[in-house]
PDB file of C-alpha atoms in Angstrom:
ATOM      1  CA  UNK G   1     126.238 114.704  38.653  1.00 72.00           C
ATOM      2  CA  UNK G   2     127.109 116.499  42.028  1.00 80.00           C
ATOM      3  CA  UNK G   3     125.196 114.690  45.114  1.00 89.00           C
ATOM      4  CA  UNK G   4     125.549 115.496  49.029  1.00 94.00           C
ATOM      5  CA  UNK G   5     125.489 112.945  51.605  1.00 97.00           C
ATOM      6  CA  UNK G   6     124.138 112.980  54.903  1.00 98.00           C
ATOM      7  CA  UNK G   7     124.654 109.724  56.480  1.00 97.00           C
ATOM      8  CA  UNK G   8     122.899 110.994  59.946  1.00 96.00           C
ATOM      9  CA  UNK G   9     119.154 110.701  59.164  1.00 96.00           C
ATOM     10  CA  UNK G  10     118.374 111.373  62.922  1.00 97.00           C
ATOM     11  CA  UNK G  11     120.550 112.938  65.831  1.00 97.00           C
ATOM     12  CA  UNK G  12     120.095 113.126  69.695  1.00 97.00           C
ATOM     13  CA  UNK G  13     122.107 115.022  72.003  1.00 97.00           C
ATOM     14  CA  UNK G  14     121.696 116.434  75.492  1.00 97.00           C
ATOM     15  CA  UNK G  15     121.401 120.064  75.872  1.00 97.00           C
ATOM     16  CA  UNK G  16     124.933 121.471  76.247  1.00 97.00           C
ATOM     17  CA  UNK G  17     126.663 118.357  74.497  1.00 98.00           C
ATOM     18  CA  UNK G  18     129.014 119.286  71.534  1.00 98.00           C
ATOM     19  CA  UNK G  19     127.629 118.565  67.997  1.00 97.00           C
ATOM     20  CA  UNK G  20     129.165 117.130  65.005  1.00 98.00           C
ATOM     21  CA  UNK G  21     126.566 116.826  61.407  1.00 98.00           C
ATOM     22  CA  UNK G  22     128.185 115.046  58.541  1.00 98.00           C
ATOM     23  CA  UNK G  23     128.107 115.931  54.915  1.00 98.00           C
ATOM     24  CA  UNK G  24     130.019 114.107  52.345  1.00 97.00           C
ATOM     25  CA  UNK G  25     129.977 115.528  48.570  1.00 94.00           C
ATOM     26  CA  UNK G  26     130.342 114.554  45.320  1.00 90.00           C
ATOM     27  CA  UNK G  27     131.825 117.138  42.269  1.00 83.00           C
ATOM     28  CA  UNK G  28     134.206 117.298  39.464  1.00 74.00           C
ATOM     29  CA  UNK G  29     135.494 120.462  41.372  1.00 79.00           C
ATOM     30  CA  UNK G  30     135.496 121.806  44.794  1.00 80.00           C
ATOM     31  CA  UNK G  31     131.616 123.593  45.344  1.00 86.00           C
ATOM     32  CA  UNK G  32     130.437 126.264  47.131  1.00 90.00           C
ATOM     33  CA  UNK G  33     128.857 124.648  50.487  1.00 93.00           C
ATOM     34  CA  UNK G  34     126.501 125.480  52.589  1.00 95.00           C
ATOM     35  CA  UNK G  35     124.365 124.737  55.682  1.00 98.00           C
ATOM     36  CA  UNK G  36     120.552 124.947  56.099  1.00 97.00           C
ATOM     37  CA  UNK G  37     118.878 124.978  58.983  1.00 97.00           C
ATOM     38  CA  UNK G  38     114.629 124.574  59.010  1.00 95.00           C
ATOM     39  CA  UNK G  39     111.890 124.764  61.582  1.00 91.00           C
ATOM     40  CA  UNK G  40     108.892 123.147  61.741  1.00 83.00           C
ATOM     41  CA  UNK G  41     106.759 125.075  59.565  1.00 75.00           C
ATOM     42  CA  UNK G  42     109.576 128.100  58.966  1.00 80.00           C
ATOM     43  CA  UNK G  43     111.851 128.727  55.692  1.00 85.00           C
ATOM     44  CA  UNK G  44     115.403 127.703  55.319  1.00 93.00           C
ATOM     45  CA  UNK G  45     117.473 129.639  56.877  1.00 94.00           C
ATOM     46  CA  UNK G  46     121.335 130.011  56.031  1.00 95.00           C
ATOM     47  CA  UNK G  47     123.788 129.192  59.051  1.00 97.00           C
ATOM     48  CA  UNK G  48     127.000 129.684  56.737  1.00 96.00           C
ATOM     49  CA  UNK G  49     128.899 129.324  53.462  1.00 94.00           C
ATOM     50  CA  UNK G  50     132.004 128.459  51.882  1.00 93.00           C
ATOM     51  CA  UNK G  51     133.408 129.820  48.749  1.00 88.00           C
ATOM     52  CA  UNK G  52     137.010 129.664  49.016  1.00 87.00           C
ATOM     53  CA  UNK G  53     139.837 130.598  50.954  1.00 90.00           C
ATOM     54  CA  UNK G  54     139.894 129.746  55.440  1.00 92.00           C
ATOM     55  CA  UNK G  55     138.571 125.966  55.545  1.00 93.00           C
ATOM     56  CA  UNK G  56     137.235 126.900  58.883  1.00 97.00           C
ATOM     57  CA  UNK G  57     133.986 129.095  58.104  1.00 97.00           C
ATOM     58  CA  UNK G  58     131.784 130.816  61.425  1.00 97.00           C
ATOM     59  CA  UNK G  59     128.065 131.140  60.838  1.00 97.00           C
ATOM     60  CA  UNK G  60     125.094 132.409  62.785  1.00 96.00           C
ATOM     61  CA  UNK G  61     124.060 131.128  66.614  1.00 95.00           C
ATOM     62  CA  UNK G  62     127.614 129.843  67.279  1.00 97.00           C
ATOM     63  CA  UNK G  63     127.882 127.295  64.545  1.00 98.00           C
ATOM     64  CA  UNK G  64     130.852 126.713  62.209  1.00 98.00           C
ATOM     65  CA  UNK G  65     132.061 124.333  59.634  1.00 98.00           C
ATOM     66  CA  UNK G  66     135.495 122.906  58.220  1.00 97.00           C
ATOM     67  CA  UNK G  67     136.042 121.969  54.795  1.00 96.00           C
ATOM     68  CA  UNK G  68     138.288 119.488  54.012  1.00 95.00           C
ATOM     69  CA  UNK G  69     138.996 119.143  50.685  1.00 92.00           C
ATOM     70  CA  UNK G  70     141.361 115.380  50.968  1.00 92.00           C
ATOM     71  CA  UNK G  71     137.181 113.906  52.678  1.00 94.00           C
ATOM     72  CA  UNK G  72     135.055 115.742  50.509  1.00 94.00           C
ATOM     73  CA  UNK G  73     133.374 116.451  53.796  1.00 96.00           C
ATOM     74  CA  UNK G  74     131.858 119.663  55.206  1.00 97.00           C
ATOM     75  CA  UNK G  75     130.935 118.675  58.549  1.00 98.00           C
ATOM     76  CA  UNK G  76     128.925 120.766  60.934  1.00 98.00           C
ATOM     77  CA  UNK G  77     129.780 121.437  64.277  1.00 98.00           C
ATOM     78  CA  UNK G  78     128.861 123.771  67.497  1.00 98.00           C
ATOM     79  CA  UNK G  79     130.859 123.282  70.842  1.00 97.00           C
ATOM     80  CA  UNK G  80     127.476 123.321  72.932  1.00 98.00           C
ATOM     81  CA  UNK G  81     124.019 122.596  71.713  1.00 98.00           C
ATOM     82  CA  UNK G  82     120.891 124.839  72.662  1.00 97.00           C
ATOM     83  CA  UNK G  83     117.913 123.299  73.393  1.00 96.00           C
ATOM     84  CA  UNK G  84     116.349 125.657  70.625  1.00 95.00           C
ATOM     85  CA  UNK G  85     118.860 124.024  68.017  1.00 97.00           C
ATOM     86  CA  UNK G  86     116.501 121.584  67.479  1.00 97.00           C
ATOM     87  CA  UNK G  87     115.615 121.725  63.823  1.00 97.00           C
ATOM     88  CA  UNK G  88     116.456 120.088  60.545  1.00 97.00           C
ATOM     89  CA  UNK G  89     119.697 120.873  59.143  1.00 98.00           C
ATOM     90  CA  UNK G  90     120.302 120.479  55.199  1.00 98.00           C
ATOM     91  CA  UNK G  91     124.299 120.399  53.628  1.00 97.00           C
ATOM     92  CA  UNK G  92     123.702 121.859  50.092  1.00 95.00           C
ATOM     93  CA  UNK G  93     126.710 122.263  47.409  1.00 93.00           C
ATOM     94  CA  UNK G  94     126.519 124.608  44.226  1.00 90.00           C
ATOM     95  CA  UNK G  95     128.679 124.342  41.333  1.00 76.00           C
ATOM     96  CA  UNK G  96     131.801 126.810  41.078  1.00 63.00           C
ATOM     97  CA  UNK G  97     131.034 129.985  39.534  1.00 56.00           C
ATOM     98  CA  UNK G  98     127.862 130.414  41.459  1.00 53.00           C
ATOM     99  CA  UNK G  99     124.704 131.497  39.918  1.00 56.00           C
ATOM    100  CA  UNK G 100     123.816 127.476  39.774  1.00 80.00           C
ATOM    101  CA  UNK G 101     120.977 125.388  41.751  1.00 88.00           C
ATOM    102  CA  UNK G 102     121.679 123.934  45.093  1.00 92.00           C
ATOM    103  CA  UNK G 103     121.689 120.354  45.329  1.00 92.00           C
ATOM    104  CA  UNK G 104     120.447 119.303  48.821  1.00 95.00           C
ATOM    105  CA  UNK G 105     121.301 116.435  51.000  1.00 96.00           C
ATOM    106  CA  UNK G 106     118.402 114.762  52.703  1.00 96.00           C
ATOM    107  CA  UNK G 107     118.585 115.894  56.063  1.00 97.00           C
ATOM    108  CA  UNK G 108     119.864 115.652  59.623  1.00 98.00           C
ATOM    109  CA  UNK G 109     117.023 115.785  61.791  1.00 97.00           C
ATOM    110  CA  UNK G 110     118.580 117.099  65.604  1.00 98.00           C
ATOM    111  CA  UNK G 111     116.605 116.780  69.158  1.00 97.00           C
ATOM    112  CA  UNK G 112     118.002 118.033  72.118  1.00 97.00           C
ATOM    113  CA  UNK G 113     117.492 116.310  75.119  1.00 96.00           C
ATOM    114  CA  UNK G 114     117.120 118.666  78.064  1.00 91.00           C
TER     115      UNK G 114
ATOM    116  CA  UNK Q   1     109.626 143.193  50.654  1.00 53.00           C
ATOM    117  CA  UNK Q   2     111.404 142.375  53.766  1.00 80.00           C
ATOM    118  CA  UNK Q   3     111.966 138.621  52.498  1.00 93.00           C
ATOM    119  CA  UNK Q   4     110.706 135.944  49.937  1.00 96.00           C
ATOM    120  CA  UNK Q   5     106.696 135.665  49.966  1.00 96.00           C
ATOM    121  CA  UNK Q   6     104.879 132.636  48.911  1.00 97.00           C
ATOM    122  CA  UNK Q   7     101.383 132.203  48.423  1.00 97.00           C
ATOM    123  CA  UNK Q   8      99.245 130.849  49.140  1.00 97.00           C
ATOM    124  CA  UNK Q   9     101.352 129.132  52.168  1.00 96.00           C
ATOM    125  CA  UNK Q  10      98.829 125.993  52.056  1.00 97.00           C
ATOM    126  CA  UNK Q  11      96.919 124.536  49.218  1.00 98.00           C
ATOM    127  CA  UNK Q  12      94.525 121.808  48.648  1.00 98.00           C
ATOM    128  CA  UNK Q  13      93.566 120.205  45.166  1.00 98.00           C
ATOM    129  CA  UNK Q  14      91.482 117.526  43.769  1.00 98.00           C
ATOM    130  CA  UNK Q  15      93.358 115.042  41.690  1.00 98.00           C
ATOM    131  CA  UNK Q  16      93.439 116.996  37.730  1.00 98.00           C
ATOM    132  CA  UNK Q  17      92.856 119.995  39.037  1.00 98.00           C
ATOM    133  CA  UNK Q  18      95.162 123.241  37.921  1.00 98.00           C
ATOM    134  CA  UNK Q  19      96.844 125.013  40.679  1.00 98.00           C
ATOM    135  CA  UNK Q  20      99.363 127.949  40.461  1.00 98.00           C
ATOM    136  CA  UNK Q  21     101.986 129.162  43.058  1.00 98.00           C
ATOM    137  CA  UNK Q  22     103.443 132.521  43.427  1.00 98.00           C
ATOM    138  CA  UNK Q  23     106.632 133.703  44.821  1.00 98.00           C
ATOM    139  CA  UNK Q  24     107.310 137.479  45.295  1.00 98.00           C
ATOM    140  CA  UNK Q  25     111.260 137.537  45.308  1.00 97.00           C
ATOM    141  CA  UNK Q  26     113.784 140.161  47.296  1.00 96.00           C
ATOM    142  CA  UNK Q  27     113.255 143.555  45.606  1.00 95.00           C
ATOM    143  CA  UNK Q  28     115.997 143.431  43.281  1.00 92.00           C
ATOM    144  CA  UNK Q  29     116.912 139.745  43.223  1.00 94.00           C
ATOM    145  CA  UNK Q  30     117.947 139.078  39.773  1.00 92.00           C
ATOM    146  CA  UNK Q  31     117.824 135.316  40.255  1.00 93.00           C
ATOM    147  CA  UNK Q  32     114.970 133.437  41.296  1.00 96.00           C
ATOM    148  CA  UNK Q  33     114.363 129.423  42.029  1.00 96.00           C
ATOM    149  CA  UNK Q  34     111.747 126.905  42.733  1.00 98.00           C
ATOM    150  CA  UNK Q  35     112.411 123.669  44.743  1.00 98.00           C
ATOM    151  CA  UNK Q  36     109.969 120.505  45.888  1.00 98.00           C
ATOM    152  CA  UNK Q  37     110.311 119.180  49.252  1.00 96.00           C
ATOM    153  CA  UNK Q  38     108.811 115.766  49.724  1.00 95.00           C
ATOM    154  CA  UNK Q  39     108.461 114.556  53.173  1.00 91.00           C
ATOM    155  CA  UNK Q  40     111.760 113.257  54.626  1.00 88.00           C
ATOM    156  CA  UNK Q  41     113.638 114.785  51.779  1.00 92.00           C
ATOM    157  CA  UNK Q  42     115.890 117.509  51.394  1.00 95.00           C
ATOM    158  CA  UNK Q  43     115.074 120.295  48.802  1.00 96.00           C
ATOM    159  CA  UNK Q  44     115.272 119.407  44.806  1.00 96.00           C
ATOM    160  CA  UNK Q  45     115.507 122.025  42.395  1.00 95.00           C
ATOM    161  CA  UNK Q  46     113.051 122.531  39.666  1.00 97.00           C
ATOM    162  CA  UNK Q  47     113.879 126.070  37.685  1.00 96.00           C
ATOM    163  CA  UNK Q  48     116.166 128.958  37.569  1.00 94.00           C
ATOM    164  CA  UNK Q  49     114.903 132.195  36.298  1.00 95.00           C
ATOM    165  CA  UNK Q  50     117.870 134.984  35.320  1.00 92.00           C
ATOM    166  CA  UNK Q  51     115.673 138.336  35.223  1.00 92.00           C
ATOM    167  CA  UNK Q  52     112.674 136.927  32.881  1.00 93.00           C
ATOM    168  CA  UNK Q  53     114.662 133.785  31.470  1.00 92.00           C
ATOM    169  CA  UNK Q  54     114.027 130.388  32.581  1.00 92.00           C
ATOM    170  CA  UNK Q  55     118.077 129.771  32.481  1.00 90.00           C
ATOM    171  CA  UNK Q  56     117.615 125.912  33.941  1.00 92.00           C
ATOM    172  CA  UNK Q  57     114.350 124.110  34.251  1.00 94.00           C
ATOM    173  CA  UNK Q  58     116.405 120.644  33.988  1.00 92.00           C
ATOM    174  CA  UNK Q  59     114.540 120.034  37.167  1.00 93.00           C
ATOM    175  CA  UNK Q  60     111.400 120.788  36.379  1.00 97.00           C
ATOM    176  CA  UNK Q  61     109.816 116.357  36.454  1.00 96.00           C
ATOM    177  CA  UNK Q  62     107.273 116.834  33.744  1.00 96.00           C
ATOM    178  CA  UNK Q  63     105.401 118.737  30.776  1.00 96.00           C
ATOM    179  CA  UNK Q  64     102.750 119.356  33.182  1.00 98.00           C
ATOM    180  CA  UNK Q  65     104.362 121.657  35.163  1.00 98.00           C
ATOM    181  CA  UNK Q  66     105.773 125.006  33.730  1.00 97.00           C
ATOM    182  CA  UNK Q  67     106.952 128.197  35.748  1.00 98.00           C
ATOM    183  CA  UNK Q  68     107.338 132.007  34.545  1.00 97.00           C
ATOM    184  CA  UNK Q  69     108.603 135.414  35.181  1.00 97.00           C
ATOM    185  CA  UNK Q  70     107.627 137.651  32.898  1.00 95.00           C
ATOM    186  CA  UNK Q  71     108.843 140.916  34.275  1.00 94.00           C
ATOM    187  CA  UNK Q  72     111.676 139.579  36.188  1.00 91.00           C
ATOM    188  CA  UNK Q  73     110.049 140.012  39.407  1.00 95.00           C
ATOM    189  CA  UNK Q  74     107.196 137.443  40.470  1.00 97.00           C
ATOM    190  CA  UNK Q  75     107.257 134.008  39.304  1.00 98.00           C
ATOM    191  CA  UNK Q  76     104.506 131.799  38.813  1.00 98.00           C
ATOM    192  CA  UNK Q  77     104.768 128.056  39.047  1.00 98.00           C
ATOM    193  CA  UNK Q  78     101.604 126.360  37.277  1.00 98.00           C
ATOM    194  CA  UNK Q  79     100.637 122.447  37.740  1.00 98.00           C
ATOM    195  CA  UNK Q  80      98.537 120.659  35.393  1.00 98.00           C
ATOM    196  CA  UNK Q  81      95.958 117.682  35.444  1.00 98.00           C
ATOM    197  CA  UNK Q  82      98.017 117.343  39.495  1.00 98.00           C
ATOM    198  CA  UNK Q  83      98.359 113.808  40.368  1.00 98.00           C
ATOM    199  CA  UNK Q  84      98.503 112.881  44.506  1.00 97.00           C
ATOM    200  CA  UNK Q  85     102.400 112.751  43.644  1.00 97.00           C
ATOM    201  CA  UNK Q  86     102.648 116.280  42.853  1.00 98.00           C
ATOM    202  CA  UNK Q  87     102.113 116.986  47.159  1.00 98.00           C
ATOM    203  CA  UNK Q  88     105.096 118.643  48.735  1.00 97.00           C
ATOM    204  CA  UNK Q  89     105.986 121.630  49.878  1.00 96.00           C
ATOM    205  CA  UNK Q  90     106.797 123.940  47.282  1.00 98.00           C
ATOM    206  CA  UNK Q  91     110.148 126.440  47.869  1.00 97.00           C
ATOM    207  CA  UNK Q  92     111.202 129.437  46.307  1.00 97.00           C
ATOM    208  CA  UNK Q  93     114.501 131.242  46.634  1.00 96.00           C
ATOM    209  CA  UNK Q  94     116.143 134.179  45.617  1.00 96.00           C
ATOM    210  CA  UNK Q  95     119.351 136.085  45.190  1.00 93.00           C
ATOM    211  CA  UNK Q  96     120.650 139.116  44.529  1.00 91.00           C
ATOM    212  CA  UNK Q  97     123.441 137.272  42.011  1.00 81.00           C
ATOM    213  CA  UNK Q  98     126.500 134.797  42.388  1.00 75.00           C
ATOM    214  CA  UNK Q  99     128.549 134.250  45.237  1.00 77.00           C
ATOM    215  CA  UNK Q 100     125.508 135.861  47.356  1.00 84.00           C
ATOM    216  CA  UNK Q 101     123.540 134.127  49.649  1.00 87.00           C
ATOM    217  CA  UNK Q 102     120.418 132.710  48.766  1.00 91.00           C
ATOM    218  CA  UNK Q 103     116.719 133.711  50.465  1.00 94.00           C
ATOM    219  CA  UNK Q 104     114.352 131.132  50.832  1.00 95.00           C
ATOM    220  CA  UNK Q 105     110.208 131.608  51.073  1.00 95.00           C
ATOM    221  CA  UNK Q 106     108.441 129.780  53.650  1.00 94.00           C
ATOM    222  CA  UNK Q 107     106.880 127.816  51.093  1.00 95.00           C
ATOM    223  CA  UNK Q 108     103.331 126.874  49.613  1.00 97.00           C
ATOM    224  CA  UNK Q 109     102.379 122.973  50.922  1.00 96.00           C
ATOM    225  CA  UNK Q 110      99.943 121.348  48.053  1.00 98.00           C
ATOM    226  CA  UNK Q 111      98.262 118.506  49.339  1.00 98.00           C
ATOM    227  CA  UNK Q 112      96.891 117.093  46.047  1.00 98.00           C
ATOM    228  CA  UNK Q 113      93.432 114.622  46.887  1.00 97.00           C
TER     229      UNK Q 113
END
């Protein structure tokens, strides 16, 4: 069965600081990945996806991600954190062929020091 | 609609009660999907729906709870006899079909007492 690791349960970095969130997965095959990102009280939102092709994917409010295939690892990363990035960020993975349920990790939870 | 709507957004239940949730998808959306989020956790799926077909419910933890879509629009997801370990916030997604990103709802919280 596919699973998604997020060994960072909690994250604190100063306001302007460069961010790194891990994910590790596990699949038979390489999945489509994604990254969540949730609000207090607001819906997931989708920073960005990877299907295939460029390892190095751009997503909304300056974030971007690398997969590397050799880690299993999709790791999260923006060069210099917002205080409004503070949220809850979620790696997900989907099974090849799309159309499939998401399986979540458990979380990142980010605060931004000012 | 402009996005996913859930409702009711908050819901309180005695324990054995009967409590249905309803998501309104994308206009469109072809695929539609219910997660659980317990506190701390991430999201874990329940059921797919393809148009009016329940294509996956492997998720779904019991015979007490049961989802459907009749016309391939709204979905319904219906607890039985809730027990206080049915609480969590209760997702829904949709998308307009593979490789396409996914819309989530803002979710319905049941607080089961």
């Amino acid at each position: 069965a596919q699973s998604v690791t997020q060994p960072d349960i909690h994250i604190t970095v100063s306001e302007g600081a460069s961010l790194e969130l891990r994910c590790n997965y596990s699949y038979g095959a390489t999945p489509y990945l994604f990254w969540y990102v949730q609000s207090p009280g607001q819906g997931l939102q989708l920073l960005l996806k990877y299907f295939s092709g460029d390892t190095l994917v751009q997503g909304i409010k300056g974030f971007e991600a690398e997969f590397k295939r050799s880690q299993s690892s999709f790791n999260l990363r923006k060069p210099s954190v917002h205080w409004s990035d503070a949220a809850e960020y979620f790696c997900a993975v989907e099974g090849p062929g799309g159309g499939n349920k998401l399986t979540f990790g458990t979380g990142t939870q980010l605060k931004v020091e000012l | 609609g402009a996005g996913v709507s859930q409702t009711p957004s908050n819901k309180v239940t005695e324990k054995g009660k009967y409590v249905e949730l309803r998501c309104d998808p994308i206009s469109g959306h072809t695929a539609l999907y219910w997660y659980r989020q317990s506190l701390g956790q991430g999201p874990e799926f329940l059921i797919y729906f393809q148009g009016t077909g329940a294509a996956d419910d492997s998720g779904l933890p019991n015979d007490r709870f049961f989802a459907v879509r009749p016309e391939g629009s709204v979905s319904t997801l219906k607890i039985q006899r809730t027990e206080r370990g049915d609480s969590a916030v209760y997702l829904c997604a949709s998308r307009a079909g593979s490789n396409t990103e996914a819309f989530f709802g803002q979710g319905t919280r049941l607080t089961v007492v």
